[in-house]
Amino acid sequence: MIIAVDGPAAAGKGTIARALARHFGYHFLDTGTLYRRVGLAVLKSAGDATEIARSLNDSPYDDAELRTEEVGAMASVVASIPAVRQALLAYQREFAGRAPGAVLDGRDIGTVVCPAAQVKIYVTASPEVRAKRRWEELKSLGMDAGFSTTLDEIRIRDERDSNRAVAPLLPAPDATIIDTSDMTIEAAVAAAVRVVELAA
Ligand code: DC
């Protein structure tokens, strides 16, 4: 069982994807972290993004440094390089095949990484709602950039992720869209669980 959860930044897809994995007992992969790791390494070393992507090991890795908006923006930049995407593809597909099932969240899981996924969910919300959530999240981490700066950053990232030539952010034709603008986390998770149950 493969569950693809795609959508723009700060729409709630990570929260929903994690909750689905827990609910159904499946593996979980936040594919944005892979691009963030490449982005962070580029910022630190100014090395070649494709070489860095090729040498990324698959050990679980997370770090507060990866969550900053600066790293998110650089992740979005390196993610527009086709060779970087190609270098990260095999690992994502291998992960998706793990038994008894896997939930992957990202931008292109339902369209490119796992076009045959049994369940595809596209999580979205208005840019203002997403900016507010991201702003609150950053504030809780001690990084307050201001609401309007956060909204500008969200818009720039949407624009870059949606308009790149390879694997742009786009709902798969067979994806179920969940707009979380006016939903609580609990309601959004419950809606996603129903989508999976209906497909099973
Ligand atoms: O989900 P996130 O904000 O952590 O992702 C950071 C960036 O990585 C995002 O702006 C675009 C890129 N990304 C991608 O191109 N494809 C994915 N499957 C996941 C993330």
Tab-separated table of C-alpha atoms and ligand atoms in Angstrom:
chain	number	residue	atom	x	y	z
A	1	MET	CA	0.000	0.000	0.000
A	2	ILE	CA	1.425	3.368	-1.039
A	3	ILE	CA	-0.159	6.619	0.120
A	4	ALA	CA	1.012	9.779	-1.640
A	5	VAL	CA	0.417	13.070	0.147
A	6	ASP	CA	1.338	16.147	-1.889
A	7	GLY	CA	0.734	19.852	-1.576
A	8	PRO	CA	2.290	23.295	-1.157
A	9	ALA	CA	4.381	24.474	1.808
A	10	ALA	CA	2.642	24.657	5.200
A	11	ALA	CA	-0.701	23.229	4.013
A	12	GLY	CA	-0.609	20.571	6.742
A	13	LYS	CA	0.516	17.645	4.596
A	14	GLY	CA	3.312	16.622	6.957
A	15	THR	CA	0.945	16.466	9.925
A	16	ILE	CA	-1.639	14.525	7.919
A	17	ALA	CA	0.906	12.137	6.396
A	18	ARG	CA	2.476	11.372	9.792
A	19	ALA	CA	-0.958	10.767	11.325
A	20	LEU	CA	-1.905	8.403	8.481
A	21	ALA	CA	1.315	6.433	8.918
A	22	ARG	CA	0.656	6.100	12.651
A	23	HIS	CA	-3.012	5.198	12.149
A	24	PHE	CA	-2.351	2.441	9.601
A	25	GLY	CA	1.043	1.289	10.924
A	26	TYR	CA	2.931	2.243	7.756
A	27	HIS	CA	6.403	3.671	7.190
A	28	PHE	CA	6.639	7.425	6.748
A	29	LEU	CA	8.972	9.509	4.579
A	30	ASP	CA	8.997	13.310	4.487
A	31	THR	CA	10.625	13.762	1.066
A	32	GLY	CA	11.014	17.531	1.608
A	33	THR	CA	13.689	16.639	4.187
A	34	LEU	CA	15.805	15.087	1.419
A	35	TYR	CA	15.712	18.339	-0.571
A	36	ARG	CA	16.288	20.333	2.630
A	37	ARG	CA	19.381	18.235	3.408
A	38	VAL	CA	20.771	19.005	-0.044
A	39	GLY	CA	19.846	22.701	0.371
A	40	LEU	CA	21.512	22.903	3.780
A	41	ALA	CA	24.690	21.211	2.529
A	42	VAL	CA	24.850	23.641	-0.420
A	43	LEU	CA	24.438	26.612	1.935
A	44	LYS	CA	27.200	25.270	4.180
A	45	SER	CA	29.714	24.108	1.604
A	46	ALA	CA	28.727	25.841	-1.637
A	47	GLY	CA	29.282	22.371	-3.168
A	48	ASP	CA	27.596	20.969	-6.236
A	49	ALA	CA	23.941	20.178	-5.473
A	50	THR	CA	23.797	17.127	-7.735
A	51	GLU	CA	26.942	15.589	-6.206
A	52	ILE	CA	25.526	16.223	-2.736
A	53	ALA	CA	22.198	14.621	-3.691
A	54	ARG	CA	24.007	11.576	-5.091
A	55	SER	CA	26.010	11.089	-1.913
A	56	LEU	CA	23.114	11.567	0.521
A	57	ASN	CA	22.963	8.488	2.701
A	58	ASP	CA	19.602	7.118	3.677
A	59	SER	CA	20.074	7.167	7.440
A	60	PRO	CA	17.181	8.914	9.182
A	61	TYR	CA	18.174	12.502	9.721
A	62	ASP	CA	16.489	15.500	11.180
A	63	ASP	CA	17.779	18.698	12.608
A	64	ALA	CA	16.217	22.004	13.673
A	65	GLU	CA	18.560	23.654	11.168
A	66	LEU	CA	16.654	21.949	8.352
A	67	ARG	CA	13.406	23.679	9.356
A	68	THR	CA	14.470	27.291	8.778
A	69	GLU	CA	12.901	29.275	5.929
A	70	GLU	CA	16.366	29.892	4.471
A	71	VAL	CA	16.931	26.159	4.090
A	72	GLY	CA	13.360	25.679	2.757
A	73	ALA	CA	14.015	28.301	0.082
A	74	MET	CA	17.341	26.690	-0.904
A	75	ALA	CA	15.633	23.273	-0.948
A	76	SER	CA	13.124	24.699	-3.415
A	77	VAL	CA	15.992	26.061	-5.562
A	78	VAL	CA	17.948	22.783	-5.689
A	79	ALA	CA	14.683	20.899	-6.267
A	80	SER	CA	14.335	22.656	-9.622
A	81	ILE	CA	17.536	20.938	-10.879
A	82	PRO	CA	16.474	17.794	-12.807
A	83	ALA	CA	19.668	15.850	-11.916
A	84	VAL	CA	19.057	16.478	-8.208
A	85	ARG	CA	15.509	15.101	-8.499
A	86	GLN	CA	16.803	12.115	-10.455
A	87	ALA	CA	19.439	11.378	-7.788
A	88	LEU	CA	16.774	11.235	-5.067
A	89	LEU	CA	14.260	9.152	-7.008
A	90	ALA	CA	15.550	5.594	-6.452
A	91	TYR	CA	15.638	5.969	-2.672
A	92	GLN	CA	12.092	7.366	-2.564
A	93	ARG	CA	10.780	4.509	-4.728
A	94	GLU	CA	12.599	1.900	-2.678
A	95	PHE	CA	11.112	3.396	0.494
A	96	ALA	CA	7.618	3.434	-1.044
A	97	GLY	CA	7.854	-0.319	-1.621
A	98	ARG	CA	8.424	-1.179	2.047
A	99	ALA	CA	5.925	-3.574	3.599
A	100	PRO	CA	3.237	-3.372	4.825
A	101	GLY	CA	2.884	0.106	3.360
A	102	ALA	CA	4.355	3.582	3.179
A	103	VAL	CA	3.162	7.151	3.339
A	104	LEU	CA	5.320	9.667	1.462
A	105	ASP	CA	4.749	13.393	1.589
A	106	GLY	CA	6.120	15.879	-0.917
A	107	ARG	CA	5.267	17.733	-4.094
A	108	ASP	CA	5.445	15.100	-6.826
A	109	ILE	CA	4.767	11.776	-5.094
A	110	GLY	CA	1.439	11.105	-6.831
A	111	THR	CA	2.596	12.448	-10.192
A	112	VAL	CA	6.210	11.257	-10.586
A	113	VAL	CA	7.645	9.228	-7.705
A	114	CYS	CA	4.697	6.841	-7.267
A	115	PRO	CA	2.187	7.400	-10.082
A	116	ALA	CA	0.653	4.000	-9.282
A	117	ALA	CA	0.050	4.787	-5.577
A	118	GLN	CA	-3.272	3.321	-4.399
A	119	VAL	CA	-4.121	6.527	-2.536
A	120	LYS	CA	-3.274	10.072	-3.600
A	121	ILE	CA	-4.165	13.022	-1.439
A	122	TYR	CA	-3.440	16.655	-2.311
A	123	VAL	CA	-3.488	18.865	0.758
A	124	THR	CA	-3.856	22.577	0.202
A	125	ALA	CA	-4.919	25.813	1.941
A	126	SER	CA	-4.975	29.495	1.040
A	127	PRO	CA	-1.580	31.256	1.002
A	128	GLU	CA	-2.699	33.477	3.908
A	129	VAL	CA	-3.672	30.536	6.103
A	130	ARG	CA	-0.445	28.716	5.241
A	131	ALA	CA	1.646	31.825	5.951
A	132	LYS	CA	-0.080	32.257	9.319
A	133	ARG	CA	0.666	28.640	10.262
A	134	ARG	CA	4.274	28.858	9.112
A	135	TRP	CA	4.701	32.174	10.960
A	136	GLU	CA	3.357	30.640	14.204
A	137	GLU	CA	5.617	27.616	13.737
A	138	LEU	CA	8.705	29.773	13.159
A	139	LYS	CA	7.829	31.957	16.166
A	140	SER	CA	7.607	28.861	18.354
A	141	LEU	CA	11.146	28.016	17.197
A	142	GLY	CA	12.297	31.526	18.113
A	143	MET	CA	12.448	32.754	14.493
A	144	ASP	CA	9.927	35.552	13.936
A	145	ALA	CA	10.316	36.983	10.448
A	146	GLY	CA	6.958	38.840	10.558
A	147	PHE	CA	3.723	37.797	8.871
A	148	SER	CA	4.099	39.697	5.604
A	149	THR	CA	7.663	38.430	5.040
A	150	THR	CA	6.454	34.875	5.708
A	151	LEU	CA	3.579	35.347	3.243
A	152	ASP	CA	6.002	36.669	0.603
A	153	GLU	CA	8.282	33.660	1.157
A	154	ILE	CA	5.358	31.246	0.825
A	155	ARG	CA	4.293	32.912	-2.450
A	156	ILE	CA	7.822	32.812	-3.888
A	157	ARG	CA	8.172	29.130	-2.962
A	158	ASP	CA	4.742	28.267	-4.475
A	159	GLU	CA	5.706	30.065	-7.658
A	160	ARG	CA	9.048	28.259	-7.969
A	161	ASP	CA	7.667	24.821	-7.032
A	162	SER	CA	4.671	25.174	-9.385
A	163	ASN	CA	6.468	26.530	-12.419
A	164	ARG	CA	9.605	24.405	-12.642
A	165	ALA	CA	10.004	22.316	-15.771
A	166	VAL	CA	10.458	18.949	-14.051
A	167	ALA	CA	7.935	17.468	-11.595
A	168	PRO	CA	6.116	20.717	-10.765
A	169	LEU	CA	3.788	20.941	-7.800
A	170	LEU	CA	0.472	19.751	-9.198
A	171	PRO	CA	-2.377	17.549	-8.004
A	172	ALA	CA	-2.405	14.170	-9.787
A	173	PRO	CA	-5.585	13.851	-11.889
A	174	ASP	CA	-6.754	11.058	-9.578
A	175	ALA	CA	-5.877	12.800	-6.301
A	176	THR	CA	-8.462	13.642	-3.643
A	177	ILE	CA	-8.083	17.299	-2.678
A	178	ILE	CA	-8.343	18.285	0.981
A	179	ASP	CA	-8.465	22.052	1.539
A	180	THR	CA	-7.486	22.592	5.173
A	181	SER	CA	-8.046	26.396	5.191
A	182	ASP	CA	-11.072	26.129	7.489
A	183	MET	CA	-10.343	22.753	9.083
A	184	THR	CA	-8.880	21.762	12.421
A	185	ILE	CA	-5.975	19.306	12.342
A	186	GLU	CA	-8.283	16.614	13.743
A	187	ALA	CA	-10.886	17.162	11.003
A	188	ALA	CA	-8.246	17.146	8.263
A	189	VAL	CA	-6.700	13.907	9.582
A	190	ALA	CA	-10.149	12.289	9.865
A	191	ALA	CA	-10.913	13.288	6.249
A	192	ALA	CA	-7.626	11.753	5.075
A	193	VAL	CA	-8.250	8.520	7.032
A	194	ARG	CA	-11.654	8.241	5.296
A	195	VAL	CA	-10.026	8.667	1.873
A	196	VAL	CA	-7.643	5.781	2.638
A	197	GLU	CA	-10.402	3.561	4.044
A	198	LEU	CA	-12.537	4.115	0.955
A	199	ALA	CA	-9.634	3.093	-1.289
A	200	ALA	CA	-8.672	-0.014	0.695
B	1	DC	O1	7.913	20.183	2.123
B	1	DC	P1	9.078	21.067	2.383
B	1	DC	O2	8.704	22.511	2.595
B	1	DC	O3	9.976	20.559	3.468
B	1	DC	O4	9.968	21.023	1.028
B	1	DC	C1	11.066	21.883	0.812
B	1	DC	C2	11.255	22.087	-0.693
B	1	DC	O5	11.677	20.859	-1.300
B	1	DC	C3	10.004	22.491	-1.458
B	1	DC	O6	9.817	23.903	-1.503
B	1	DC	C4	10.207	21.905	-2.817
B	1	DC	C5	11.106	20.725	-2.591
B	1	DC	N1	10.418	19.433	-2.683
B	1	DC	C6	10.202	18.926	-3.941
B	1	DC	O7	10.507	19.585	-4.931
B	1	DC	N2	9.658	17.685	-4.101
B	1	DC	C7	9.295	16.966	-3.035
B	1	DC	N3	8.767	15.744	-3.224
B	1	DC	C8	9.459	17.483	-1.723
B	1	DC	C9	10.018	18.736	-1.583
